[in-house]
Amino acid sequence: MSSTLQTQQTGQALWQAAVQAGYPAAIWRLPNHSERELIIDASGTVSTVAMDFEELPMGFAVSPFINPDAEQTLFLKADFYWRFDENGTILAAEHKHTDKHPALDALFHPAPATARKETIPAIQILGPSGEQQAQFEKTVAQAIRQMERGKFRKVVLSRTKTIQFDEQPDVLMLFNRLCKAYPNAFVSAVYLPERNQIWLGATPERLVSMDTDGIFRTVALAGTQSAFDSEGRPKRPADAPWTQKEIEEQALVGRYIIGCFKKIRIREYIEEGPRTVVAGNLMHLRSDYSVDMQAVNFPQLGTVMLRLLHPTSAVCGMPREAAQEFILQSETHDRELYSGFLGPVNIFRNEGPESHLFVNLRCMKLEGQEGTLYAGAGLTEDSVPAKEWRETELKCDTLLSVVTKS
Ligand SMILES: C=C(O[C@H]1C=CC=C(C(=O)O)[C@@H]1O)C(=O)O
């Protein structure tokens, strides 16, 4: 990364310029941070890479759900990088290209930014229909029968909800609203020109993180209940009642992570939890795992663990192969990037590079004016089909309530 570029552009104008000129771009805000970060890939195309933190340059990774060994990961290079504070003031800016790069014209002399729309366009909900709900519940019942027969112990079944905006929504405004509504989520918007898609999300689930101190982190997240009581008052996390089904569901995710550590003979991990955490309108059970990579002398731990972990049993199931087979046979939609992973890779903050990958949950795919929301529910033998449907409705609401409220 060469010189430091100071510019008067705002995040809004830069994002708009990148999208108008067809350059891949990603903007994100880490959990419990106020700064926003934005990168633009000046090659104009998103490359497909094998995830290897030791080899990859600074950029932003996006993975589909189906991605064996993380070898088919989409990668946006950080040819241009900015960090902003909450008010849009630039804190840091770097670029790899000389002033002669054609992207510069589009980015720094963009067509005047379209006036900011302060209101969110109205939406219509196009689906799912009652028939799709019945189908989902029927599939839950099938999964329960297969689990009773011992085919697998847990599977995560997902569904979609389609909405139509009356006009093109302002993605940066939706992104900012998500940042405000969900301070402890990883909030991101990713523009993929070849797919003509923007993915917007506010996920509560960290998959793999490595900070400048060389600490590796991951979590086991599962079990869902509303964060509000029947009168709409926020519940106290410490008082949240969990059923045996939910405790078991989360324990399976934790056991899976510990199984991965065992496979690579890592015994020196710290496990904390499970504890109840609030994720917007919902609560989950979460255990945190960390490893000091220097102390165990394992610099490739992030790469190795990512390949073992994805897809975790928080989005796929256990055993993984049987659960994945059931998902691919039973779900009527393609998950695409939902329940894959995404996040910044080797971004220089403070002293050294940091990488933070999250599971792509509570997200929406935007294609023109059409939005597709995705949500899944972890099923065990004790699942009740109607309750699982209700849970996916609540998960869709995390995004829906923010992108529709004016
Ligand atoms: C699969 C999703 O959530 C996962 C993460 C937390 C709790 C979950 C659950 O209770 O089923 C899921 O495993 C989703 O949001 O689409």
XYZ file of C-alpha atoms and ligand atoms in Angstrom:
422
model
C 0.000 0.000 0.000
C 1.643 3.213 -1.075
C 0.628 6.756 -0.458
C -2.074 8.169 1.700
C -4.904 9.678 -0.217
C -6.856 12.482 1.334
C -10.105 13.327 -0.310
C -13.197 15.254 0.491
C -15.440 12.472 -0.810
C -17.984 11.047 1.564
C -18.659 7.335 1.967
C -21.996 7.908 0.274
C -20.452 9.517 -2.827
C -17.671 6.921 -3.082
C -20.082 4.010 -2.794
C -22.409 5.532 -5.365
C -19.539 6.247 -7.749
C -18.252 2.665 -7.465
C -21.691 1.200 -8.120
C -22.385 3.563 -11.025
C -19.015 2.762 -12.613
C -19.409 -0.983 -11.991
C -16.486 -1.473 -9.573
C -16.870 -4.157 -6.873
C -17.126 -2.468 -3.473
C -17.659 -3.394 0.178
C -18.490 -1.233 3.169
C -18.599 -2.587 6.723
C -18.689 -1.731 10.411
C -17.207 -4.156 12.946
C -19.257 -5.095 16.050
C -19.052 -2.497 18.818
C -17.036 -0.086 16.659
C -18.200 3.238 15.302
C -15.857 3.464 12.305
C -16.987 2.424 8.851
C -14.526 0.988 6.313
C -14.927 0.983 2.544
C -12.906 -0.703 -0.182
C -13.145 -0.650 -3.952
C -11.606 -3.213 -6.306
C -10.269 -1.243 -9.279
C -9.872 -4.329 -11.488
C -13.617 -4.176 -12.088
C -14.018 -7.918 -11.453
C -14.212 -10.060 -8.352
C -11.657 -12.852 -8.300
C -12.193 -16.373 -6.977
C -9.525 -17.448 -4.496
C -8.657 -20.177 -2.009
C -8.913 -18.640 1.453
C -5.409 -18.389 2.815
C -4.851 -15.540 5.241
C -1.068 -15.835 4.864
C -1.208 -15.326 1.091
C -4.086 -12.954 0.457
C -3.603 -9.207 0.120
C -5.769 -6.648 1.897
C -9.374 -7.089 0.791
C -12.845 -8.396 1.537
C -13.853 -12.072 1.234
C -17.344 -13.361 0.417
C -18.100 -17.069 0.358
C -21.107 -19.040 -0.824
C -22.658 -21.629 1.509
C -21.276 -24.395 -0.707
C -17.527 -23.831 -0.744
C -15.499 -26.992 -0.016
C -12.204 -26.146 1.702
C -13.010 -22.444 1.120
C -11.399 -22.751 -2.321
C -14.139 -20.906 -4.233
C -14.199 -17.699 -2.228
C -14.987 -14.389 -3.904
C -12.389 -11.748 -3.124
C -12.515 -7.972 -3.542
C -9.027 -6.460 -3.471
C -8.614 -3.247 -1.505
C -7.199 -1.147 -4.331
C -8.821 1.807 -2.583
C -9.475 1.867 1.146
C -11.065 4.455 3.428
C -11.950 4.526 7.078
C -14.605 7.000 8.246
C -16.015 8.019 11.570
C -19.770 7.978 12.213
C -20.157 11.456 10.723
C -18.385 10.542 7.499
C -15.094 12.270 8.336
C -12.194 10.382 6.731
C -9.780 8.947 9.303
C -7.542 7.008 6.932
C -7.314 6.542 3.171
C -4.916 4.483 1.095
C -4.669 3.512 -2.523
C -2.499 1.237 -4.578
C -2.865 2.886 -7.951
C -1.295 5.913 -9.548
C -3.346 8.909 -10.489
C -3.494 7.539 -14.047
C -5.796 4.657 -13.175
C -9.128 5.053 -15.011
C -11.004 4.137 -11.836
C -9.844 7.388 -10.331
C -11.841 9.463 -12.759
C -15.008 7.642 -11.899
C -14.309 7.626 -8.176
C -12.966 11.076 -7.577
C -14.836 12.994 -10.215
C -18.142 11.177 -10.045
C -21.330 12.401 -11.575
C -22.964 14.558 -8.916
C -24.236 12.219 -6.198
C -27.948 11.764 -6.430
C -29.683 13.707 -3.710
C -29.863 11.595 -0.580
C -33.271 10.046 -0.078
C -34.086 10.372 3.569
C -37.151 8.200 3.395
C -37.222 4.528 2.616
C -39.300 3.557 -0.406
C -42.470 1.626 0.323
C -42.268 -2.136 -0.111
C -44.594 -4.923 -1.048
C -44.062 -8.390 0.366
C -44.209 -10.812 -2.567
C -43.710 -14.042 -0.695
C -43.710 -16.547 0.848
C -47.244 -17.798 0.300
C -49.225 -19.972 2.720
C -48.289 -22.871 0.482
C -44.563 -22.179 1.036
C -45.134 -22.094 4.800
C -46.926 -25.460 4.628
C -44.066 -26.855 2.530
C -41.450 -25.599 5.031
C -43.308 -27.164 7.950
C -43.686 -30.431 6.018
C -39.919 -30.478 5.427
C -39.311 -29.838 9.137
C -41.487 -32.877 9.913
C -39.473 -34.950 7.398
C -36.218 -33.819 9.007
C -37.544 -34.809 12.448
C -38.393 -38.311 11.138
C -34.906 -38.673 9.649
C -33.338 -37.556 12.947
C -35.495 -40.070 14.833
C -34.110 -42.741 12.500
C -30.603 -41.557 13.351
C -29.650 -40.119 9.928
C -28.339 -36.913 11.517
C -28.663 -35.086 14.849
C -29.209 -31.524 13.697
C -29.994 -29.741 10.443
C -30.524 -26.047 9.652
C -33.400 -25.543 7.231
C -33.741 -22.149 5.561
C -36.312 -20.225 3.521
C -36.613 -16.900 1.772
C -38.939 -13.908 1.847
C -39.173 -11.662 -1.211
C -39.910 -7.959 -1.112
C -40.249 -5.350 -3.845
C -39.209 -1.743 -3.201
C -41.321 0.858 -5.008
C -38.088 2.539 -6.110
C -34.368 1.826 -5.875
C -33.451 2.052 -2.170
C -30.442 4.062 -1.018
C -28.155 1.229 0.139
C -25.883 3.470 2.207
C -28.845 4.866 4.101
C -30.032 1.308 4.861
C -26.472 0.390 5.890
C -26.316 3.362 8.285
C -29.692 2.493 9.754
C -28.495 -1.078 10.377
C -25.321 0.248 12.057
C -27.451 2.372 14.375
C -30.026 -0.317 15.143
C -27.509 -3.133 15.777
C -24.333 -1.812 17.447
C -23.034 -5.297 18.314
C -23.581 -6.822 14.851
C -21.192 -6.963 11.905
C -22.957 -4.714 9.392
C -21.958 -4.805 5.723
C -22.998 -4.032 2.157
C -21.195 -5.709 -0.751
C -21.654 -4.807 -4.408
C -20.918 -7.635 -6.866
C -21.286 -6.186 -10.385
C -21.019 -9.476 -12.289
C -23.961 -10.861 -10.369
C -25.729 -7.505 -10.380
C -26.309 -7.980 -6.650
C -25.836 -6.046 -3.452
C -25.783 -8.080 -0.229
C -26.715 -6.186 2.893
C -26.646 -7.679 6.373
C -26.274 -7.355 10.136
C -24.941 -10.671 11.398
C -24.384 -11.669 15.034
C -22.090 -14.632 14.251
C -18.293 -14.410 14.119
C -16.728 -17.289 12.203
C -12.972 -16.611 12.366
C -11.156 -13.523 13.619
C -7.466 -12.766 14.019
C -6.446 -9.503 15.604
C -3.100 -7.689 15.652
C -2.135 -9.442 18.901
C -2.311 -12.810 17.153
C -5.447 -13.941 18.971
C -7.703 -16.310 17.045
C -11.410 -16.212 17.920
C -14.550 -18.100 16.967
C -17.992 -18.650 18.543
C -20.698 -21.290 18.894
C -23.998 -19.486 18.381
C -27.407 -21.163 18.374
C -30.788 -21.225 20.104
C -33.192 -18.398 19.368
C -35.895 -16.533 21.256
C -37.406 -13.088 21.010
C -35.564 -10.368 22.940
C -38.979 -9.023 24.057
C -41.624 -10.420 26.395
C -45.291 -10.844 25.448
C -45.951 -7.188 26.381
C -43.137 -5.985 24.112
C -40.745 -5.134 26.967
C -37.056 -6.059 26.505
C -36.170 -9.241 28.445
C -33.151 -9.335 30.729
C -30.614 -11.676 29.057
C -29.786 -13.238 32.425
C -33.460 -14.254 32.860
C -33.928 -15.723 29.363
C -35.416 -19.206 29.705
C -33.851 -21.830 27.404
C -35.391 -25.198 26.623
C -33.477 -28.457 26.511
C -33.818 -28.413 22.710
C -32.042 -25.056 22.465
C -29.331 -25.970 24.968
C -28.629 -29.171 23.029
C -28.696 -27.317 19.690
C -26.046 -24.854 20.877
C -23.970 -27.562 22.567
C -23.739 -29.375 19.213
C -22.175 -26.282 17.632
C -19.692 -26.031 20.519
C -18.808 -29.722 20.283
C -18.213 -29.327 16.571
C -15.731 -26.473 17.172
C -13.917 -28.443 19.872
C -13.800 -31.403 17.452
C -12.021 -29.137 14.933
C -9.453 -28.050 17.560
C -8.884 -31.716 18.436
C -8.316 -32.665 14.798
C -5.353 -30.281 14.644
C -4.216 -31.088 18.195
C -4.932 -27.698 19.700
C -5.585 -28.160 23.406
C -4.750 -24.631 24.548
C -8.047 -22.978 23.696
C -10.066 -20.861 26.107
C -13.799 -21.546 26.199
C -16.209 -19.064 27.786
C -19.978 -19.457 28.087
C -22.503 -20.340 26.957
C -24.215 -17.082 27.827
C -27.275 -15.323 26.487
C -26.525 -12.582 23.970
C -28.863 -10.059 22.382
C -28.845 -9.855 18.580
C -31.280 -7.074 17.663
C -34.826 -8.373 18.120
C -33.518 -11.812 19.151
C -31.496 -13.601 21.809
C -29.122 -16.508 21.288
C -26.854 -18.734 23.342
C -23.169 -18.123 22.631
C -19.863 -19.685 23.681
C -16.616 -17.892 22.835
C -13.366 -19.672 21.931
C -9.938 -18.078 21.649
C -6.379 -19.266 21.023
C -3.105 -17.345 21.312
C -1.535 -18.278 17.971
C 1.975 -17.288 19.043
C 1.820 -19.304 22.253
C 0.790 -22.429 20.332
C 3.194 -21.572 17.503
C 0.526 -22.050 14.842
C 0.490 -19.020 12.510
C -1.786 -20.765 9.972
C -4.462 -21.506 12.575
C -6.984 -19.100 10.996
C -6.705 -20.661 7.544
C -6.801 -24.231 8.856
C -9.724 -23.609 11.200
C -11.745 -21.730 8.584
C -11.518 -24.717 6.244
C -12.560 -27.093 9.018
C -15.330 -24.904 10.421
C -17.261 -23.788 7.361
C -20.137 -24.575 7.207
C -20.586 -24.920 10.986
C -23.517 -26.729 12.480
C -25.075 -23.294 13.177
C -25.933 -23.122 9.463
C -25.634 -26.728 8.220
C -25.961 -29.447 10.865
C -24.376 -32.489 12.346
C -22.956 -34.735 11.006
C -22.156 -32.179 8.371
C -22.298 -34.343 5.228
C -25.699 -35.894 5.973
C -27.148 -32.530 7.008
C -25.819 -30.819 3.877
C -27.282 -33.546 1.687
C -30.688 -33.043 3.314
C -30.451 -29.256 2.799
C -29.536 -29.566 -0.868
C -32.324 -32.062 -1.492
C -35.043 -30.285 0.470
C -34.587 -26.537 0.148
C -36.367 -25.094 -2.857
C -34.069 -22.052 -3.215
C -30.331 -21.657 -3.801
C -28.696 -20.222 -0.657
C -26.025 -18.499 -2.798
C -24.075 -16.327 -0.325
C -26.526 -16.701 2.596
C -24.912 -18.789 5.364
C -21.546 -18.449 3.655
C -19.026 -16.132 5.272
C -17.859 -12.597 4.623
C -15.583 -9.937 6.019
C -12.347 -7.943 5.854
C -9.054 -9.765 5.314
C -5.594 -8.457 6.259
C -6.782 -4.899 6.816
C -4.120 -2.777 8.457
C -5.504 -1.201 11.603
C -3.210 0.018 14.365
C -0.080 -2.145 14.412
C -0.735 -4.924 11.948
C -3.180 -6.796 9.746
C -6.508 -7.993 11.115
C -9.056 -10.358 9.581
C -12.662 -10.760 10.711
C -14.934 -13.216 8.937
C -18.603 -13.548 9.913
C -21.350 -15.957 8.916
C -23.627 -14.260 6.390
C -26.895 -14.273 8.384
C -29.749 -11.735 8.805
C -29.063 -10.635 5.265
C -30.815 -9.491 2.125
C -29.820 -9.885 -1.505
C -30.803 -6.815 -3.484
C -31.248 -7.122 -7.252
C -32.581 -3.841 -8.597
C -35.715 -3.158 -6.604
C -36.206 -6.749 -5.475
C -34.924 -7.883 -2.100
C -34.603 -11.509 -0.984
C -34.327 -12.095 2.753
C -32.948 -15.408 4.038
C -33.438 -17.114 7.378
C -32.875 -20.578 8.761
C -33.751 -22.512 11.886
C -31.722 -25.207 13.610
C -33.803 -28.392 13.840
C -33.380 -31.237 16.284
C -35.598 -34.223 17.107
C -37.504 -31.984 19.537
C -38.431 -29.339 16.959
C -42.034 -28.200 16.474
C -42.650 -27.270 12.789
C -44.838 -24.192 13.410
C -42.385 -22.844 15.993
C -39.495 -23.197 13.555
C -41.413 -21.235 10.917
C -42.131 -18.515 13.479
C -38.416 -18.401 14.307
C -37.500 -17.768 10.668
C -40.098 -14.955 10.571
C -38.398 -13.311 13.567
C -35.009 -13.690 11.885
C -36.325 -12.035 8.687
C -37.674 -9.186 10.863
C -34.147 -8.275 12.008
C -33.515 -6.765 8.582
C -37.061 -6.140 7.461
C -37.903 -3.891 10.411
C -34.930 -1.628 9.605
C -35.289 -1.510 5.823
C -38.982 -0.721 5.985
C -39.353 1.653 8.953
C -39.286 5.296 7.906
C -29.346 -19.868 10.506
C -29.555 -18.739 11.154
O -29.179 -18.549 12.466
C -28.294 -19.452 13.121
C -27.583 -18.679 14.151
C -28.118 -18.509 15.419
C -29.240 -19.254 15.811
C -29.743 -20.225 15.012
C -30.918 -21.023 15.460
O -31.398 -20.830 16.586
O -31.426 -21.822 14.666
C -29.106 -20.602 13.719
O -28.298 -21.695 13.939
C -30.176 -17.588 10.499
O -30.228 -16.504 11.103
O -30.589 -17.707 9.331
